[in-house]
Amino acid sequence: MSHVLTPDICVVGGGSGGLSVAAAAAAFGVEVVLAEKGPMGGDCLNTGCVPSKALIAAARAARHARDAGGFGVSTGEMHVDFAAVNAHVHGVIEAIAPHDSVERFEGLGVRVLQDAARFVDARTVACAGMLVRARRFVIATGSRPAVPPIPGLDRVPYLTNETVFGLTECPGHLLVIGGGPIGAELAQAHARLGARVSVVEAERALGREDPALVAPVLEALRADGVDMVEGARVVAVEGRAGDIRLTLECDGARREIAGTHLLVAVGRRPSIGGLGLEAAGIAHGPRGIEVGSDLRTSNRRVYAIGDVAGGAQFTHVAGYHAGLVVRSILFRLPARENRDILPRVTFTEPEIGHVGLTPDEARARFGDKAVRVLEAPFSGNDRARTERATQGCVRLVVAGRGRIVGGAVVGPSGGEITNLLSVLVARRMSVREMASVVLPYPSLSEAVRRAAISYYAESTKNPWLRRVLRLLAWFG
């Protein structure tokens, strides 16, 4: 007979969201069982955010070395040791891993079961030869790379984000299927590290973002040597290791491109296989587990958070969900997900970030006349001038009475600037409040304040006041 555990909370999945729930609950003295069949830390630590940003950092260093002459600095002949880059990537993972380790969580008081978990009924999970009957369950199993049903793809070697960071030699010609954030980031990184790169996107690259904001990113990708093929569908794949050929269809015509390596980056799918969701009465579909705004599933004992819950697939969203679930389970407080405050960033160079409502979404919610879109280009920012990085802009979406309901940026340090935009949106701040903030000079974030000040410069008909506001924007 299986041994029965009866913790207060059982967490299924040891990625960012699951670990956050387990650590927070354990800190309050709550008994927690955590089930994880793979490496602790999940996709973010092992095959996602951490290794990709480490690779991007190495690629940025290579690009800056090539561009050093523009600053009067001579570096001599630039050389990339791809094996050393790989060592850097895995060194970063190894440095962070102890924070997510079994040992650390057991030290916090969490019972860790290193095996697959599945529901056997509405209140019981089977894992590692044991049965876990908890008061509440949290499913945080994340997502996995999506693999499209392209004829021939299953007969050729291909990479995904789960395997691409194992490369110790630079690809000769990397073919990338998918022009979304993952495809764009990895394409630019590999191009900067010496690979020839071609990206094939069936629709528009970075299609979720405003085309005007995407334009500087695509310009930078092409400047780095990336061949961007948009509006082309891959209809067949053939070849072998070192010689892979894609057949593309675009506007009724077909063409072929060949490369040495293939990366599939068409998105991700929720990891729900083998969880026994039917036995637990948990509704789910192609987008993942169905949850309400409180993140509860159709089984009221069970919550689902992060990628598996079918919303935005970001580590910070999983962390946000974890906080909501802890609030609900431990303190019986109401918790409702607010998707209007969830930011996203694509870590190309320039970076592109967004939070809140787009202009179209704002107009649909508040009406055309109540919405204004304010922009401040980095060409007018002194810090951007010193960095020789003046492409892009900051955008604020403003509703009635000057409240900031959305923000976006494309440009240098766009991800960091998105932090400020996220505060403005989440705290429901106004352009007046942003305009009154004193920011250090020179800084890139001054572009946000300049955009806020333009609200008044454009709205007033008083020439004197307009002149004063221009001076404030210039000297502030």
Short mmCIF file of C-alpha atoms in Angstrom, two decimals:
data_model
loop_
_atom_site.label_atom_id
_atom_site.label_comp_id
_atom_site.label_asym_id
_atom_site.label_seq_id
_atom_site.Cartn_x
_atom_site.Cartn_y
_atom_site.Cartn_z
CA MET A 1 0.00 0.00 0.00
CA SER A 2 1.33 3.45 -0.93
CA HIS A 3 2.46 5.78 1.81
CA VAL A 4 0.04 8.73 2.16
CA LEU A 5 1.26 12.31 2.67
CA THR A 6 -1.22 14.93 3.90
CA PRO A 7 0.37 18.37 3.49
CA ASP A 8 -1.54 21.60 3.45
CA ILE A 9 -0.31 22.37 -0.09
CA CYS A 10 0.99 20.18 -2.90
CA VAL A 11 2.80 21.98 -5.71
CA VAL A 12 3.25 20.15 -9.02
CA GLY A 13 6.16 21.68 -10.93
CA GLY A 14 9.47 23.08 -9.71
CA GLY A 15 9.84 26.03 -12.05
CA SER A 16 9.68 29.71 -11.15
CA GLY A 17 6.02 29.80 -10.15
CA GLY A 18 5.96 26.52 -8.26
CA LEU A 19 9.13 27.31 -6.33
CA SER A 20 7.77 30.72 -5.37
CA VAL A 21 4.60 29.18 -3.94
CA ALA A 22 6.54 26.48 -2.08
CA ALA A 23 9.07 28.92 -0.60
CA ALA A 24 6.43 31.44 0.49
CA ALA A 25 4.20 28.79 2.08
CA ALA A 26 7.12 27.16 3.88
CA ALA A 27 8.20 30.55 5.23
CA PHE A 28 4.84 30.76 7.03
CA GLY A 29 5.28 27.31 8.51
CA VAL A 30 2.85 25.60 6.15
CA GLU A 31 3.53 21.96 5.25
CA VAL A 32 4.33 21.72 1.54
CA VAL A 33 5.07 18.85 -0.84
CA LEU A 34 6.71 19.77 -4.15
CA ALA A 35 6.78 17.33 -7.09
CA GLU A 36 9.23 17.90 -9.96
CA LYS A 37 10.23 15.27 -12.50
CA GLY A 38 12.96 17.32 -14.18
CA PRO A 39 15.71 19.72 -13.11
CA MET A 40 14.74 22.16 -10.40
CA GLY A 41 14.29 25.68 -11.67
CA GLY A 42 12.31 24.55 -14.69
CA ASP A 43 12.55 26.07 -18.13
CA CYS A 44 13.53 29.56 -16.98
CA LEU A 45 16.76 28.49 -15.30
CA ASN A 46 17.78 25.58 -17.48
CA THR A 47 16.61 26.20 -21.04
CA GLY A 48 14.89 29.59 -21.15
CA CYS A 49 15.40 33.02 -19.65
CA VAL A 50 18.76 32.48 -17.96
CA PRO A 51 20.71 30.77 -20.76
CA SER A 52 19.17 32.93 -23.49
CA LYS A 53 20.04 36.17 -21.72
CA ALA A 54 23.55 34.88 -20.97
CA LEU A 55 23.98 34.11 -24.69
CA ILE A 56 22.57 37.52 -25.62
CA ALA A 57 25.04 39.19 -23.23
CA ALA A 58 27.95 37.42 -24.93
CA ALA A 59 26.60 38.41 -28.35
CA ARG A 60 26.23 42.03 -27.22
CA ALA A 61 29.85 42.03 -26.09
CA ALA A 62 30.90 40.80 -29.54
CA ARG A 63 28.86 43.49 -31.27
CA HIS A 64 30.20 46.23 -29.03
CA ALA A 65 33.74 45.07 -29.70
CA ARG A 66 33.09 45.40 -33.44
CA ASP A 67 31.57 48.86 -32.94
CA ALA A 68 34.26 50.15 -30.60
CA GLY A 69 35.91 52.16 -33.37
CA GLY A 70 32.98 54.55 -33.39
CA PHE A 71 33.96 55.57 -29.85
CA GLY A 72 37.63 55.99 -30.71
CA VAL A 73 38.59 52.62 -29.20
CA SER A 74 40.64 50.07 -31.16
CA THR A 75 40.29 46.44 -30.10
CA GLY A 76 42.23 44.79 -32.88
CA GLU A 77 40.88 41.71 -34.59
CA MET A 78 37.78 40.42 -32.81
CA HIS A 79 37.50 36.64 -32.22
CA VAL A 80 34.60 34.62 -30.78
CA ASP A 81 35.40 31.36 -28.99
CA PHE A 82 31.99 29.71 -29.20
CA ALA A 83 32.94 26.93 -26.78
CA ALA A 84 33.90 29.59 -24.25
CA VAL A 85 30.57 31.34 -24.85
CA ASN A 86 28.83 28.04 -24.12
CA ALA A 87 30.87 27.70 -20.92
CA HIS A 88 29.79 31.22 -19.93
CA VAL A 89 26.11 30.32 -20.48
CA HIS A 90 26.31 27.16 -18.40
CA GLY A 91 28.42 28.88 -15.77
CA VAL A 92 25.60 31.36 -15.22
CA ILE A 93 23.11 28.50 -14.87
CA GLU A 94 25.36 26.74 -12.37
CA ALA A 95 25.76 29.91 -10.32
CA ILE A 96 22.00 30.33 -9.96
CA ALA A 97 21.09 26.64 -9.59
CA PRO A 98 21.80 26.34 -5.82
CA HIS A 99 19.06 28.89 -5.15
CA ASP A 100 16.55 26.55 -6.84
CA SER A 101 18.04 23.27 -5.64
CA VAL A 102 16.41 20.38 -3.85
CA GLU A 103 18.79 20.92 -0.95
CA ARG A 104 17.77 24.54 -0.47
CA PHE A 105 14.06 23.77 -0.55
CA GLU A 106 14.38 20.84 1.77
CA GLY A 107 16.28 23.21 4.06
CA LEU A 108 13.26 25.52 3.95
CA GLY A 109 11.08 22.64 5.11
CA VAL A 110 9.59 21.61 1.75
CA ARG A 111 9.22 17.87 1.06
CA VAL A 112 10.57 17.43 -2.49
CA LEU A 113 9.53 14.42 -4.58
CA GLN A 114 11.71 14.03 -7.69
CA ASP A 115 9.31 12.22 -9.95
CA ALA A 116 6.33 12.77 -12.26
CA ALA A 117 3.04 13.49 -10.55
CA ARG A 118 -0.47 12.63 -11.69
CA PHE A 119 -3.91 13.02 -10.23
CA VAL A 120 -5.68 9.77 -9.39
CA ASP A 121 -8.84 11.48 -8.14
CA ALA A 122 -10.14 14.95 -7.31
CA ARG A 123 -8.05 15.29 -4.16
CA THR A 124 -5.12 12.91 -4.58
CA VAL A 125 -1.85 12.99 -6.51
CA ALA A 126 0.39 9.95 -7.01
CA CYS A 127 4.13 10.60 -7.12
CA ALA A 128 7.29 8.62 -6.34
CA GLY A 129 5.32 5.65 -5.04
CA MET A 130 3.34 7.84 -2.64
CA LEU A 131 -0.11 9.35 -2.50
CA VAL A 132 -0.42 13.05 -1.68
CA ARG A 133 -3.76 14.23 -0.28
CA ALA A 134 -3.48 17.96 0.23
CA ARG A 135 -5.93 20.66 1.22
CA ARG A 136 -4.94 22.60 -1.91
CA PHE A 137 -2.97 21.82 -5.06
CA VAL A 138 -1.06 24.21 -7.33
CA ILE A 139 -0.21 23.07 -10.85
CA ALA A 140 2.84 24.91 -12.17
CA THR A 141 4.19 22.59 -14.86
CA GLY A 142 5.04 25.33 -17.36
CA SER A 143 5.24 24.80 -21.10
CA ARG A 144 7.33 23.10 -23.75
CA PRO A 145 8.41 24.05 -27.27
CA ALA A 146 5.70 23.76 -29.91
CA VAL A 147 6.64 21.67 -32.94
CA PRO A 148 4.61 22.41 -36.08
CA PRO A 149 3.35 19.57 -38.31
CA ILE A 150 5.65 20.36 -41.24
CA PRO A 151 6.20 17.43 -43.61
CA GLY A 152 9.68 16.00 -43.12
CA LEU A 153 10.46 17.84 -39.89
CA ASP A 154 10.37 14.64 -37.89
CA ARG A 155 13.07 13.14 -40.12
CA VAL A 156 15.74 15.81 -39.71
CA PRO A 157 17.68 16.93 -36.64
CA TYR A 158 16.37 20.19 -35.28
CA LEU A 159 16.98 22.39 -32.25
CA THR A 160 14.55 24.03 -29.84
CA ASN A 161 15.24 26.28 -26.87
CA GLU A 162 15.68 23.06 -24.87
CA THR A 163 18.66 21.94 -26.96
CA VAL A 164 20.17 24.99 -28.68
CA PHE A 165 22.19 25.94 -25.59
CA GLY A 166 24.08 22.68 -25.89
CA LEU A 167 25.92 23.85 -29.02
CA THR A 168 29.65 24.23 -28.47
CA GLU A 169 30.43 25.12 -32.10
CA CYS A 170 28.98 28.09 -33.93
CA PRO A 171 26.47 27.02 -36.61
CA GLY A 172 27.61 27.70 -40.15
CA HIS A 173 24.13 28.73 -41.27
CA LEU A 174 21.33 28.64 -38.73
CA LEU A 175 17.81 28.38 -40.14
CA VAL A 176 15.12 29.61 -37.76
CA ILE A 177 11.44 28.77 -38.19
CA GLY A 178 9.52 31.44 -36.31
CA GLY A 179 10.01 35.19 -36.08
CA GLY A 180 8.55 35.74 -32.63
CA PRO A 181 10.50 36.84 -29.55
CA ILE A 182 12.43 33.57 -29.11
CA GLY A 183 13.33 33.35 -32.79
CA ALA A 184 14.35 37.01 -33.02
CA GLU A 185 16.47 36.95 -29.87
CA LEU A 186 18.34 33.77 -30.75
CA ALA A 187 18.75 34.77 -34.39
CA GLN A 188 20.42 38.07 -33.50
CA ALA A 189 22.60 36.46 -30.82
CA HIS A 190 23.93 33.77 -33.14
CA ALA A 191 24.47 36.24 -35.97
CA ARG A 192 26.57 38.45 -33.69
CA LEU A 193 28.57 35.42 -32.59
CA GLY A 194 29.51 34.58 -36.16
CA ALA A 195 26.75 32.44 -37.65
CA ARG A 196 24.95 33.12 -40.87
CA VAL A 197 21.25 33.25 -39.92
CA SER A 198 17.98 33.09 -41.85
CA VAL A 199 14.59 33.54 -40.14
CA VAL A 200 11.37 32.37 -41.76
CA GLU A 201 8.11 33.78 -40.40
CA ALA A 202 4.72 32.81 -41.85
CA GLU A 203 3.18 36.19 -41.07
CA ARG A 204 4.89 39.30 -39.68
CA ALA A 205 7.97 39.15 -37.47
CA LEU A 206 7.21 40.08 -33.84
CA GLY A 207 3.60 40.24 -34.95
CA ARG A 208 2.19 40.96 -31.51
CA GLU A 209 3.89 44.36 -31.42
CA ASP A 210 3.06 47.59 -33.25
CA PRO A 211 4.76 47.55 -36.68
CA ALA A 212 6.14 51.05 -36.07
CA LEU A 213 7.88 49.84 -32.92
CA VAL A 214 9.10 46.65 -34.57
CA ALA A 215 10.72 48.48 -37.49
CA PRO A 216 13.92 49.52 -35.60
CA VAL A 217 14.33 45.95 -34.33
CA LEU A 218 14.11 44.46 -37.81
CA GLU A 219 16.51 47.09 -39.10
CA ALA A 220 19.00 46.10 -36.40
CA LEU A 221 18.58 42.39 -37.11
CA ARG A 222 19.30 42.91 -40.78
CA ALA A 223 22.27 45.13 -39.92
CA ASP A 224 23.62 42.21 -37.88
CA GLY A 225 23.35 40.00 -40.96
CA VAL A 226 20.07 38.21 -40.23
CA ASP A 227 18.07 37.38 -43.37
CA MET A 228 14.44 38.01 -42.36
CA VAL A 229 11.93 36.25 -44.62
CA GLU A 230 8.40 37.34 -43.68
CA GLY A 231 5.11 36.14 -45.10
CA ALA A 232 6.59 32.76 -46.06
CA ARG A 233 5.27 29.38 -44.98
CA VAL A 234 7.57 26.38 -44.58
CA VAL A 235 5.86 23.56 -46.49
CA ALA A 236 8.59 20.91 -46.35
CA VAL A 237 11.85 20.07 -44.58
CA GLU A 238 14.46 17.60 -45.78
CA GLY A 239 18.12 16.78 -45.41
CA ARG A 240 20.45 15.52 -42.73
CA ALA A 241 22.81 16.89 -40.09
CA GLY A 242 24.86 19.71 -41.59
CA ASP A 243 22.67 19.96 -44.71
CA ILE A 244 19.06 20.94 -44.03
CA ARG A 245 16.76 22.41 -46.67
CA LEU A 246 13.50 24.27 -46.21
CA THR A 247 10.92 24.65 -48.95
CA LEU A 248 9.07 27.94 -48.58
CA GLU A 249 5.83 29.12 -50.11
CA CYS A 250 5.26 32.84 -50.50
CA ASP A 251 2.58 34.50 -52.64
CA GLY A 252 1.98 31.24 -54.47
CA ALA A 253 5.63 30.78 -55.42
CA ARG A 254 8.06 28.30 -53.93
CA ARG A 255 11.73 28.66 -53.09
CA GLU A 256 14.31 26.70 -51.13
CA ILE A 257 16.90 27.76 -48.57
CA ALA A 258 19.59 25.54 -47.10
CA GLY A 259 21.57 25.64 -43.88
CA THR A 260 23.63 23.59 -41.49
CA HIS A 261 21.36 23.80 -38.42
CA LEU A 262 17.63 24.24 -37.85
CA LEU A 263 16.01 25.95 -34.87
CA VAL A 264 12.25 25.61 -34.37
CA ALA A 265 10.90 28.64 -32.48
CA VAL A 266 7.19 28.87 -33.24
CA GLY A 267 5.97 29.26 -29.68
CA ARG A 268 5.23 27.05 -26.71
CA ARG A 269 2.52 24.65 -25.58
CA PRO A 270 1.34 24.08 -21.99
CA SER A 271 2.77 20.97 -20.32
CA ILE A 272 -0.32 19.03 -19.28
CA GLY A 273 0.47 15.53 -20.56
CA GLY A 274 0.42 12.78 -17.96
CA LEU A 275 -1.09 14.93 -15.20
CA GLY A 276 -4.33 12.93 -15.03
CA LEU A 277 -6.43 16.06 -15.23
CA GLU A 278 -9.54 14.13 -16.22
CA ALA A 279 -9.37 12.04 -13.06
CA ALA A 280 -9.33 15.25 -11.02
CA GLY A 281 -12.16 16.90 -12.95
CA ILE A 282 -9.90 19.69 -14.18
CA ALA A 283 -11.07 21.32 -17.43
CA HIS A 284 -8.39 22.02 -20.02
CA GLY A 285 -7.91 22.68 -23.72
CA PRO A 286 -5.24 23.43 -26.32
CA ARG A 287 -4.26 26.66 -24.52
CA GLY A 288 -3.78 24.88 -21.22
CA ILE A 289 -5.71 24.47 -17.99
CA GLU A 290 -8.83 26.60 -17.79
CA VAL A 291 -8.81 28.96 -14.81
CA GLY A 292 -10.86 31.84 -13.53
CA SER A 293 -9.47 35.26 -12.68
CA ASP A 294 -8.66 33.81 -9.24
CA LEU A 295 -6.53 31.13 -10.97
CA ARG A 296 -8.73 28.33 -9.65
CA THR A 297 -9.54 25.43 -11.95
CA SER A 298 -12.89 23.65 -12.32
CA ASN A 299 -11.74 21.58 -9.31
CA ARG A 300 -11.94 24.12 -6.47
CA ARG A 301 -9.10 22.45 -4.59
CA VAL A 302 -6.72 23.06 -7.48
CA TYR A 303 -5.05 26.21 -8.81
CA ALA A 304 -3.00 26.53 -12.01
CA ILE A 305 -0.35 29.22 -12.50
CA GLY A 306 2.19 30.35 -15.07
CA ASP A 307 2.44 29.01 -18.60
CA VAL A 308 0.17 26.03 -17.96
CA ALA A 309 -2.73 28.37 -17.13
CA GLY A 310 -2.97 29.50 -20.75
CA GLY A 311 -2.11 33.19 -20.45
CA ALA A 312 1.08 35.17 -20.98
CA GLN A 313 4.11 32.87 -20.90
CA PHE A 314 6.67 34.78 -18.87
CA THR A 315 8.61 34.01 -15.71
CA HIS A 316 7.46 37.24 -14.08
CA VAL A 317 3.84 36.30 -14.77
CA ALA A 318 4.37 32.95 -13.04
CA GLY A 319 5.81 34.85 -10.07
CA TYR A 320 2.83 37.21 -10.06
CA HIS A 321 0.46 34.25 -10.14
CA ALA A 322 2.35 32.64 -7.28
CA GLY A 323 1.80 35.71 -5.13
CA LEU A 324 -1.93 35.71 -5.89
CA VAL A 325 -2.28 32.02 -5.03
CA VAL A 326 -0.36 32.36 -1.77
CA ARG A 327 -2.61 35.29 -0.86
CA SER A 328 -5.69 33.19 -1.54
CA ILE A 329 -4.61 29.89 0.06
CA LEU A 330 -2.81 31.13 3.14
CA PHE A 331 -4.74 34.28 4.02
CA ARG A 332 -8.17 33.64 2.46
CA LEU A 333 -7.93 37.03 0.81
CA PRO A 334 -9.52 37.78 -2.57
CA ALA A 335 -7.06 37.47 -5.43
CA ARG A 336 -7.82 38.44 -9.01
CA GLU A 337 -5.43 38.43 -11.93
CA ASN A 338 -5.14 41.80 -13.67
CA ARG A 339 -3.72 41.23 -17.13
CA ASP A 340 -3.64 44.96 -17.85
CA ILE A 341 -0.52 45.32 -15.69
CA LEU A 342 1.52 42.44 -17.12
CA PRO A 343 4.59 43.65 -19.06
CA ARG A 344 6.53 41.90 -21.80
CA VAL A 345 9.99 42.51 -23.24
CA THR A 346 11.80 41.10 -26.26
CA PHE A 347 15.52 41.20 -25.50
CA THR A 348 16.85 41.98 -28.93
CA GLU A 349 19.01 45.06 -29.39
CA PRO A 350 17.20 47.43 -29.44
CA GLU A 351 14.87 45.94 -26.84
CA ILE A 352 11.13 46.27 -27.25
CA GLY A 353 8.80 46.40 -24.25
CA HIS A 354 5.12 46.87 -23.63
CA VAL A 355 2.72 47.09 -20.68
CA GLY A 356 -0.97 47.89 -20.39
CA LEU A 357 -3.31 48.79 -23.23
CA THR A 358 -2.32 49.42 -26.81
CA PRO A 359 -3.75 52.53 -28.48
CA ASP A 360 -6.45 50.46 -30.21
CA GLU A 361 -7.38 48.65 -27.00
CA ALA A 362 -7.59 51.95 -25.15
CA ARG A 363 -9.82 53.51 -27.82
CA ALA A 364 -12.12 50.47 -27.72
CA ARG A 365 -12.43 50.79 -23.93
CA PHE A 366 -12.54 54.56 -23.43
CA GLY A 367 -13.57 55.96 -26.82
CA ASP A 368 -11.53 57.65 -29.55
CA LYS A 369 -11.77 61.18 -28.16
CA ALA A 370 -10.65 60.18 -24.66
CA VAL A 371 -7.34 58.62 -25.75
CA ARG A 372 -4.08 60.29 -26.68
CA VAL A 373 -0.80 58.68 -27.71
CA LEU A 374 2.35 60.51 -26.63
CA GLU A 375 5.82 59.74 -27.97
CA ALA A 376 9.35 60.87 -27.23
CA PRO A 377 12.10 59.72 -29.63
CA PHE A 378 15.50 58.70 -28.32
CA SER A 379 17.01 61.00 -30.94
CA GLY A 380 16.11 63.79 -28.50
CA ASN A 381 17.66 62.07 -25.50
CA ASP A 382 21.18 63.16 -24.57
CA ARG A 383 22.15 59.85 -22.93
CA ALA A 384 21.12 57.97 -26.06
CA ARG A 385 23.33 60.35 -28.04
CA THR A 386 26.32 59.54 -25.84
CA GLU A 387 25.69 55.82 -26.38
CA ARG A 388 25.26 56.27 -30.15
CA ALA A 389 21.92 54.47 -29.78
CA THR A 390 19.24 56.92 -30.88
CA GLN A 391 16.88 54.58 -32.72
CA GLY A 392 13.41 54.12 -31.25
CA CYS A 393 11.09 55.93 -28.87
CA VAL A 394 8.98 55.79 -25.73
CA ARG A 395 5.21 55.75 -26.11
CA LEU A 396 2.55 56.51 -23.52
CA VAL A 397 -1.15 55.72 -24.00
CA VAL A 398 -3.21 58.20 -22.01
CA ALA A 399 -6.94 58.09 -21.25
CA GLY A 400 -9.28 60.67 -19.74
CA ARG A 401 -7.82 63.15 -17.24
CA GLY A 402 -4.32 62.15 -18.21
CA ARG A 403 -4.20 58.66 -16.68
CA ILE A 404 -1.50 56.45 -18.21
CA VAL A 405 -3.15 53.19 -19.26
CA GLY A 406 -0.40 51.79 -21.46
CA GLY A 407 3.22 52.22 -22.38
CA ALA A 408 5.71 50.88 -24.87
CA VAL A 409 9.34 51.39 -25.74
CA VAL A 410 11.75 50.35 -28.42
CA GLY A 411 15.32 51.40 -27.91
CA PRO A 412 18.39 51.07 -25.69
CA SER A 413 17.69 49.46 -22.29
CA GLY A 414 14.06 49.06 -23.29
CA GLY A 415 13.54 46.32 -20.71
CA GLU A 416 14.70 48.55 -17.87
CA ILE A 417 12.54 51.43 -19.08
CA THR A 418 9.58 49.03 -19.18
CA ASN A 419 10.02 48.70 -15.40
CA LEU A 420 9.17 52.39 -15.03
CA LEU A 421 6.27 52.09 -17.48
CA SER A 422 4.95 49.13 -15.46
CA VAL A 423 4.88 51.23 -12.28
CA LEU A 424 3.00 54.01 -14.06
CA VAL A 425 0.35 51.62 -15.36
CA ALA A 426 0.03 49.43 -12.27
CA ARG A 427 -0.28 52.42 -9.92
CA ARG A 428 -2.74 54.17 -12.26
CA MET A 429 -0.52 57.25 -12.38
CA SER A 430 -1.17 60.34 -14.47
CA VAL A 431 1.02 62.28 -16.85
CA ARG A 432 1.00 65.10 -14.27
CA GLU A 433 2.58 62.80 -11.68
CA MET A 434 5.18 61.54 -14.16
CA ALA A 435 5.97 65.05 -15.34
CA SER A 436 6.62 66.15 -11.75
CA VAL A 437 9.19 63.43 -11.05
CA VAL A 438 12.84 64.51 -10.94
CA LEU A 439 15.01 62.06 -12.90
CA PRO A 440 18.83 62.06 -13.01
CA TYR A 441 20.43 63.61 -16.06
CA PRO A 442 21.50 62.19 -18.41
CA SER A 443 19.41 59.01 -18.36
CA LEU A 444 17.43 57.11 -20.94
CA SER A 445 14.34 57.11 -18.71
CA GLU A 446 14.08 60.87 -19.22
CA ALA A 447 12.33 59.98 -22.47
CA VAL A 448 9.36 58.78 -20.40
CA ARG A 449 9.10 62.14 -18.64
CA ARG A 450 9.47 64.00 -21.91
CA ALA A 451 6.59 62.02 -23.37
CA ALA A 452 4.47 62.85 -20.30
CA ILE A 453 5.26 66.57 -20.55
CA SER A 454 4.22 66.60 -24.19
CA TYR A 455 0.65 65.97 -23.03
CA TYR A 456 0.47 69.58 -21.87
CA ALA A 457 2.52 71.03 -24.69
CA GLU A 458 0.10 69.61 -27.22
CA SER A 459 -3.09 70.41 -25.34
CA THR A 460 -2.65 74.06 -24.44
CA LYS A 461 -3.29 76.93 -26.82
CA ASN A 462 -1.44 79.42 -24.65
CA PRO A 463 1.80 80.23 -26.55
CA TRP A 464 3.60 81.41 -23.41
CA LEU A 465 2.76 78.25 -21.46
CA ARG A 466 3.70 76.14 -24.46
CA ARG A 467 7.12 77.80 -24.51
CA VAL A 468 7.62 77.19 -20.77
CA LEU A 469 6.71 73.53 -21.12
CA ARG A 470 9.14 73.13 -23.99
CA LEU A 471 11.88 74.61 -21.84
CA LEU A 472 10.99 72.27 -18.98
CA ALA A 473 11.16 69.29 -21.32
CA TRP A 474 14.47 70.47 -22.73
CA PHE A 475 16.21 71.17 -19.42
CA GLY A 476 14.48 68.53 -17.31
#
